[in-house]
Structure formats: C-alpha cells, structure tokens
mmCIF file of C-alpha atoms in Angstrom:
data_model
loop_
_atom_site.group_PDB
_atom_site.id
_atom_site.type_symbol
_atom_site.label_atom_id
_atom_site.label_comp_id
_atom_site.label_asym_id
_atom_site.label_seq_id
_atom_site.Cartn_x
_atom_site.Cartn_y
_atom_site.Cartn_z
ATOM 1 C CA MET A 1 17.316 6.242 -2.648
ATOM 2 C CA THR A 2 18.306 3.484 -4.694
ATOM 3 C CA GLY A 3 20.110 0.153 -3.377
ATOM 4 C CA THR A 4 22.651 -1.915 -4.402
ATOM 5 C CA SER A 5 21.593 -5.344 -4.518
ATOM 6 C CA THR A 6 21.687 -7.231 -7.607
ATOM 7 C CA ARG A 7 18.260 -8.812 -6.891
ATOM 8 C CA PRO A 8 14.978 -6.576 -6.558
ATOM 9 C CA LEU A 9 13.402 -6.338 -3.594
ATOM 10 C CA LEU A 10 9.736 -6.520 -5.547
ATOM 11 C CA ASP A 11 9.640 -7.974 -9.294
ATOM 12 C CA VAL A 12 6.096 -7.760 -10.534
ATOM 13 C CA ARG A 13 5.357 -9.839 -14.088
ATOM 14 C CA ASP A 14 2.702 -9.770 -16.379
ATOM 15 C CA LEU A 15 0.141 -9.118 -13.494
ATOM 16 C CA VAL A 16 -3.785 -9.507 -14.234
ATOM 17 C CA VAL A 17 -6.454 -8.570 -12.042
ATOM 18 C CA ARG A 18 -10.175 -9.170 -12.951
ATOM 19 C CA TYR A 19 -13.078 -8.639 -11.241
ATOM 20 C CA GLY A 20 -15.926 -9.978 -13.449
ATOM 21 C CA ALA A 21 -15.886 -9.104 -17.199
ATOM 22 C CA LEU A 22 -13.844 -5.939 -16.116
ATOM 23 C CA THR A 23 -9.902 -6.488 -15.803
ATOM 24 C CA ALA A 24 -8.399 -4.265 -13.730
ATOM 25 C CA VAL A 25 -5.051 -4.649 -13.949
ATOM 26 C CA ASP A 26 -3.970 -5.870 -17.774
ATOM 27 C CA HIS A 27 -0.274 -7.292 -17.952
ATOM 28 C CA VAL A 28 1.382 -4.962 -15.456
ATOM 29 C CA SER A 29 5.211 -5.471 -15.206
ATOM 30 C CA PHE A 30 7.584 -3.391 -12.715
ATOM 31 C CA ALA A 31 10.757 -3.872 -10.391
ATOM 32 C CA LEU A 32 11.380 -2.032 -7.251
ATOM 33 C CA GLU A 33 14.614 -1.632 -5.829
ATOM 34 C CA PRO A 34 15.772 -1.976 -2.234
ATOM 35 C CA GLY A 35 15.618 1.631 -0.541
ATOM 36 C CA GLU A 36 13.723 2.627 -3.544
ATOM 37 C CA THR A 37 10.419 4.739 -4.166
ATOM 38 C CA LEU A 38 8.837 3.415 -6.827
ATOM 39 C CA ALA A 39 5.554 5.575 -7.484
ATOM 40 C CA LEU A 40 2.207 4.444 -9.671
ATOM 41 C CA ASP A 41 0.716 6.791 -10.937
ATOM 42 C CA GLY A 42 -2.516 7.807 -12.752
ATOM 43 C CA PRO A 43 -6.431 8.658 -12.864
ATOM 44 C CA SER A 44 -8.730 7.273 -10.544
ATOM 45 C CA GLY A 45 -10.050 3.891 -11.769
ATOM 46 C CA CYS A 46 -6.710 2.926 -13.733
ATOM 47 C CA GLY A 47 -5.621 -0.233 -12.031
ATOM 48 C CA LYS A 48 -3.388 1.226 -9.149
ATOM 49 C CA SER A 49 -5.146 0.219 -6.029
ATOM 50 C CA SER A 50 -5.791 -3.406 -7.157
ATOM 51 C CA THR A 51 -1.861 -3.831 -8.081
ATOM 52 C CA ALA A 52 -1.309 -2.685 -4.535
ATOM 53 C CA LEU A 53 -3.765 -5.300 -3.058
ATOM 54 C CA ALA A 54 -2.410 -8.187 -5.668
ATOM 55 C CA VAL A 55 1.406 -6.759 -4.596
ATOM 56 C CA LEU A 56 0.227 -7.680 -1.365
ATOM 57 C CA GLN A 57 -1.631 -10.869 -1.948
ATOM 58 C CA LEU A 58 -4.676 -8.958 -0.339
ATOM 59 C CA ARG A 59 -6.402 -9.593 -3.665
ATOM 60 C CA ARG A 60 -4.769 -12.737 -5.318
ATOM 61 C CA PRO A 61 -4.456 -11.808 -8.981
ATOM 62 C CA ASP A 62 -5.859 -13.573 -11.946
ATOM 63 C CA ALA A 63 -2.507 -14.070 -13.751
ATOM 64 C CA GLY A 64 1.138 -12.964 -13.529
ATOM 65 C CA GLU A 65 3.510 -13.322 -10.891
ATOM 66 C CA VAL A 66 4.867 -11.230 -7.839
ATOM 67 C CA HIS A 67 8.653 -12.000 -6.818
ATOM 68 C CA PHE A 68 9.337 -10.543 -3.251
ATOM 69 C CA GLU A 69 12.864 -10.750 -1.771
ATOM 70 C CA GLY A 70 13.255 -13.948 -4.604
ATOM 71 C CA ARG A 71 10.110 -15.819 -3.681
ATOM 72 C CA GLU A 72 7.485 -15.902 -6.332
ATOM 73 C CA LEU A 73 4.233 -15.330 -3.871
ATOM 74 C CA THR A 74 1.287 -16.077 -6.219
ATOM 75 C CA THR A 75 2.000 -19.637 -5.629
ATOM 76 C CA LEU A 76 2.384 -19.838 -1.836
ATOM 77 C CA THR A 77 -0.763 -20.965 0.066
ATOM 78 C CA ASP A 78 -1.862 -18.349 2.969
ATOM 79 C CA ARG A 79 -0.087 -20.467 5.479
ATOM 80 C CA GLU A 80 3.313 -20.094 3.412
ATOM 81 C CA LEU A 81 2.663 -16.298 2.800
ATOM 82 C CA ARG A 82 2.219 -15.581 6.993
ATOM 83 C CA PRO A 83 6.070 -15.243 7.735
ATOM 84 C CA LEU A 84 6.521 -12.923 4.716
ATOM 85 C CA ARG A 85 3.746 -10.963 5.464
ATOM 86 C CA PRO A 86 5.432 -9.240 8.254
ATOM 87 C CA ARG A 87 8.076 -8.000 5.601
ATOM 88 C CA MET A 88 5.384 -6.272 3.243
ATOM 89 C CA GLN A 89 3.180 -3.593 5.304
ATOM 90 C CA PRO A 90 0.431 -1.926 3.637
ATOM 91 C CA VAL A 91 -0.118 2.394 4.737
ATOM 92 C CA PHE A 92 -3.687 3.152 3.605
ATOM 93 C CA GLN A 93 -5.405 6.300 2.521
ATOM 94 C CA ASP A 94 -7.820 6.672 5.194
ATOM 95 C CA PRO A 95 -5.947 7.585 8.380
ATOM 96 C CA TYR A 96 -9.289 7.358 10.806
ATOM 97 C CA GLY A 97 -10.031 4.182 8.892
ATOM 98 C CA SER A 98 -7.484 2.281 9.293
ATOM 99 C CA LEU A 99 -7.585 2.457 13.180
ATOM 100 C CA SER A 100 -10.345 1.047 15.422
ATOM 101 C CA PRO A 101 -12.209 3.749 17.284
ATOM 102 C CA ARG A 102 -12.742 1.676 20.299
ATOM 103 C CA HIS A 103 -8.673 0.972 20.618
ATOM 104 C CA ARG A 104 -6.265 3.478 22.471
ATOM 105 C CA ILE A 105 -3.098 3.755 19.972
ATOM 106 C CA ARG A 106 -1.011 2.286 21.975
ATOM 107 C CA ASP A 107 -2.969 -0.862 21.282
ATOM 108 C CA ALA A 108 -2.971 0.047 17.721
ATOM 109 C CA VAL A 109 0.927 -0.025 17.582
ATOM 110 C CA ALA A 110 1.174 -3.045 19.872
ATOM 111 C CA GLU A 111 -1.237 -5.221 17.359
ATOM 112 C CA PRO A 112 1.458 -5.948 15.299
ATOM 113 C CA LEU A 113 3.470 -7.319 17.865
ATOM 114 C CA LYS A 114 0.979 -9.447 19.456
ATOM 115 C CA ALA A 115 0.001 -10.961 16.268
ATOM 116 C CA GLN A 116 3.350 -12.018 15.237
ATOM 117 C CA GLY A 117 4.383 -13.614 19.208
ATOM 118 C CA ARG A 118 7.125 -10.642 19.337
ATOM 119 C CA TRP A 119 5.014 -8.850 22.660
ATOM 120 C CA SER A 120 5.749 -9.240 26.083
ATOM 121 C CA THR A 121 5.041 -7.532 28.938
ATOM 122 C CA ALA A 122 8.696 -6.535 30.030
ATOM 123 C CA ASP A 123 9.591 -4.721 26.919
ATOM 124 C CA GLY A 124 6.634 -4.428 24.527
ATOM 125 C CA PRO A 125 5.717 -1.048 26.096
ATOM 126 C CA ALA A 126 8.786 0.764 25.682
ATOM 127 C CA LYS A 127 8.676 -0.684 21.916
ATOM 128 C CA VAL A 128 5.758 1.213 21.204
ATOM 129 C CA ALA A 129 6.931 4.236 22.842
ATOM 130 C CA GLU A 130 9.856 3.736 20.628
ATOM 131 C CA LEU A 131 7.795 3.561 17.531
ATOM 132 C CA LEU A 132 5.445 6.500 18.480
ATOM 133 C CA ASP A 133 8.541 8.489 18.921
ATOM 134 C CA ARG A 134 10.359 7.605 15.654
ATOM 135 C CA VAL A 135 7.284 8.852 13.734
ATOM 136 C CA GLY A 136 7.446 12.040 15.426
ATOM 137 C CA LEU A 137 4.701 11.635 18.310
ATOM 138 C CA ASP A 138 5.216 11.697 21.979
ATOM 139 C CA PRO A 139 4.691 8.685 23.631
ATOM 140 C CA SER A 140 2.023 10.163 25.635
ATOM 141 C CA TYR A 141 0.021 10.279 22.583
ATOM 142 C CA GLY A 142 -0.024 6.158 23.316
ATOM 143 C CA GLU A 143 -3.128 6.778 25.749
ATOM 144 C CA ARG A 144 -5.644 8.617 23.319
ATOM 145 C CA ARG A 145 -7.821 7.311 20.938
ATOM 146 C CA PRO A 146 -7.971 8.292 17.130
ATOM 147 C CA ASP A 147 -10.691 10.827 17.421
ATOM 148 C CA GLU A 148 -8.282 12.768 19.614
ATOM 149 C CA LEU A 149 -5.679 12.961 16.889
ATOM 150 C CA SER A 150 -5.796 14.938 13.924
ATOM 151 C CA GLY A 151 -5.570 13.329 10.510
ATOM 152 C CA GLY A 152 -1.786 13.406 9.922
ATOM 153 C CA GLN A 153 -1.132 12.024 13.653
ATOM 154 C CA CYS A 154 -3.248 9.286 13.192
ATOM 155 C CA GLN A 155 -1.442 8.759 9.584
ATOM 156 C CA ARG A 156 2.029 8.633 11.641
ATOM 157 C CA VAL A 157 0.367 6.044 13.492
ATOM 158 C CA GLY A 158 -0.515 3.924 10.765
ATOM 159 C CA ILE A 159 3.260 4.428 9.705
ATOM 160 C CA ALA A 160 4.363 3.622 13.619
ATOM 161 C CA ARG A 161 2.174 0.311 13.332
ATOM 162 C CA ALA A 162 3.502 -0.818 9.589
ATOM 163 C CA LEU A 163 7.319 -0.471 11.294
ATOM 164 C CA ALA A 164 6.650 -2.783 14.110
ATOM 165 C CA SER A 165 6.666 -5.709 11.910
ATOM 166 C CA ASP A 166 10.140 -4.617 10.446
ATOM 167 C CA PRO A 167 8.782 -4.471 7.129
ATOM 168 C CA ARG A 168 11.481 -4.079 4.059
ATOM 169 C CA LEU A 169 9.027 -2.946 1.796
ATOM 170 C CA LEU A 170 5.785 -0.745 2.168
ATOM 171 C CA VAL A 171 3.022 -0.356 0.099
ATOM 172 C CA LEU A 172 1.992 3.551 0.815
ATOM 173 C CA ASP A 173 -1.607 3.815 -1.040
ATOM 174 C CA GLU A 174 -2.532 7.071 -1.300
ATOM 175 C CA PRO A 175 -1.137 7.695 1.744
ATOM 176 C CA VAL A 176 -1.003 11.425 2.129
ATOM 177 C CA SER A 177 -4.243 12.494 -0.534
ATOM 178 C CA ALA A 178 -6.360 13.145 2.836
ATOM 179 C CA LEU A 179 -4.438 15.292 4.173
ATOM 180 C CA ASP A 180 -3.904 19.077 4.520
ATOM 181 C CA PRO A 181 -0.916 20.409 2.141
ATOM 182 C CA SER A 182 1.013 21.421 5.168
ATOM 183 C CA VAL A 183 0.575 18.302 7.093
ATOM 184 C CA ARG A 184 1.044 16.271 3.897
ATOM 185 C CA ALA A 185 4.696 17.884 3.363
ATOM 186 C CA GLY A 186 5.530 16.333 7.390
ATOM 187 C CA VAL A 187 4.260 13.231 6.619
ATOM 188 C CA LEU A 188 6.428 12.650 3.159
ATOM 189 C CA ASN A 189 9.161 13.915 5.084
ATOM 190 C CA LEU A 190 8.901 11.699 7.899
ATOM 191 C CA LEU A 191 9.026 8.727 5.119
ATOM 192 C CA ALA A 192 12.055 9.902 3.458
ATOM 193 C CA ASP A 193 13.667 10.244 6.741
ATOM 194 C CA LEU A 194 12.668 6.743 7.553
ATOM 195 C CA GLN A 195 13.621 5.265 4.343
ATOM 196 C CA ASP A 196 17.144 6.889 4.651
ATOM 197 C CA ASP A 197 17.470 5.216 8.397
ATOM 198 C CA LEU A 198 15.889 1.845 7.412
ATOM 199 C CA GLY A 199 16.562 1.411 3.784
ATOM 200 C CA LEU A 200 13.057 0.783 3.088
ATOM 201 C CA GLY A 201 11.575 0.121 -0.345
ATOM 202 C CA TYR A 202 8.301 2.171 -0.988
ATOM 203 C CA LEU A 203 5.632 1.251 -3.434
ATOM 204 C CA PHE A 204 3.788 4.249 -4.013
ATOM 205 C CA ILE A 205 0.390 5.064 -5.390
ATOM 206 C CA CYS A 206 -0.265 8.399 -6.093
ATOM 207 C CA HIS A 207 -2.504 10.483 -8.212
ATOM 208 C CA ASP A 208 -0.986 13.842 -7.565
ATOM 209 C CA ARG A 209 1.707 14.860 -10.356
ATOM 210 C CA ASP A 210 3.427 17.248 -7.981
ATOM 211 C CA VAL A 211 3.925 14.805 -5.095
ATOM 212 C CA VAL A 212 4.924 12.340 -7.461
ATOM 213 C CA ARG A 213 7.264 14.537 -9.048
ATOM 214 C CA HIS A 214 9.301 15.245 -5.264
ATOM 215 C CA PHE A 215 9.077 12.108 -3.788
ATOM 216 C CA ALA A 216 9.666 9.195 -6.154
ATOM 217 C CA ASP A 217 12.705 8.326 -7.667
ATOM 218 C CA ARG A 218 10.821 6.313 -10.251
ATOM 219 C CA VAL A 219 7.528 6.683 -11.674
ATOM 220 C CA VAL A 220 4.983 3.897 -13.576
ATOM 221 C CA GLU A 221 1.975 5.892 -15.572
ATOM 222 C CA LEU A 222 -1.077 3.492 -15.882
ATOM 223 C CA ARG A 223 -3.742 4.306 -18.087
ATOM 224 C CA GLU A 224 -6.937 1.775 -18.203
ATOM 225 C CA GLY A 225 -5.389 -1.180 -16.151
ATOM 226 C CA ARG A 226 -2.102 -0.650 -18.338
ATOM 227 C CA VAL A 227 1.499 0.944 -18.090
ATOM 228 C CA SER A 228 1.363 3.710 -20.483
ATOM 229 C CA GLY A 229 4.914 4.767 -20.164
ATOM 230 C CA SER A 230 7.606 5.588 -17.166
ATOM 231 C CA TRP A 231 9.634 8.374 -16.053
ATOM 232 C CA ARG A 232 12.256 9.198 -13.543
ATOM 233 C CA PRO A 233 11.163 12.742 -11.799
ATOM 234 C CA ARG A 234 13.362 15.672 -11.386
ATOM 235 C CA ARG A 235 12.862 16.826 -7.479
ATOM 236 C CA SER A 236 12.744 20.310 -7.610
ATOM 237 C CA ALA A 237 14.515 22.244 -4.536
ATOM 238 C CA ALA A 238 11.155 22.598 -2.813
ATOM 239 C CA ALA A 239 10.457 18.888 -2.541
ATOM 240 C CA PRO A 240 9.552 17.472 0.758
ATOM 241 C CA ARG A 241 12.583 15.630 1.172
#
C-alpha cells in the first residue's frame, strides 16, 4: 500500500557507516513513502542491518542524512531524538532474544508505555490486552513468559510492543527468517493487515527473494554496502498478503 503524501516518511541520503577501515554502508540513498513497504535485499554482510541501525540512530552514521517525517536526524542530540524515537520502532530477527526471559509478556508490552509516561493502573492493563489481541494473541498470554511461547508467538509480542509506541515506521530486520514457513506466512499476513489498518511504513530487511517478492512494494538491492539496483516485485497469487 503506497501513501499519497508529497513528503517521504523516510528519506535516506548518501548514508555511510564505517567500522574502522571497513565501510559497511557506502553512500546508500533511498526514500520510503507513508504506508509503503520498502525492502532492502542482498546477501549477508552487504550492509542491510547496518543501514537499519543507522536509520534508527542506534548506530550513528559516519556521513549522510536521515530525514524522518521531514526532520534530519543525524544532527540531533540524543535528547532531541527522544520524542521522535517512539514513532520509528524496530522489530528484530530473534523473537526470543528481544524479550527478557524473566519478565511476563504483559510487562514486555507495557514497557514502552511506562517508559514514555503513558501508563496508568486504570487503563494500562486494558491497553496491553488490546495490543495482544491486535497481533492475534489471546490476552491471557500476558501472564506467560517467553519460554512458554513459540517463536511465532514471541515475534507477535515483539510487534505488539512496537505498536505500543504508536509508530509511523517499523524497521523490520529479518523478522521472519527464524520462523518455520507456515508460521512465517502468518506473521507476514499480520504485518500486511496492520499496515492496511494503521498506514504504517515498513523498512523491511530480508535476504529471502521469495518473501521480498511477495511482501514488498519496492526493493533496493545492496551489494558490498552499495545500492546495486532497485525494482518493483510482481506479487503472485500465492503471496502471504
């Protein structure tokens, strides 16, 4: 689904990320419209995840610009970034690794609400239950811990936690690569439905060409840290959307 705004939701210009003498991201540029899924595709080590971290400002780039909702992020201090961070949320590859094994699911989903000062004992539990229901989990799962859930269920919890911040952009870093094929389709369908309902933009990091072809609106190919091409997939009838 592609938005109609004249301004990109995300506009990345000449992004550079270096680790010592290694240039992991070499002048990468792309733009993502509101409500669009833009995939970064390419082999392992091509710079996809480094690009995602730089977009989120979890790893400050060495050069280039990242414009989100019209604001240039690379010049902002951490304090200035703080009110913008809820609007751009990550969903990581490892569904178990992103959740504390000591915390119940309800606490994991509530954590962003509490961190942002949006939690109250009056309506907080109902909000958590609503978020779990939104990602296809019975609210009773809030009483469980991550090791009592499957990988697909944990990834749904990760998505619920991201949604708690009312984001406009989700940065999905290989969100289904660790899941079984049947579970993978269900999570992709959930993401597609959420995008249709909420108008979210997705920066979708993936190396599986079939998944990219079925899920993305546009694809930017990365090779050795550089953009090697871009294309629009033709979604097949068997697409998980």
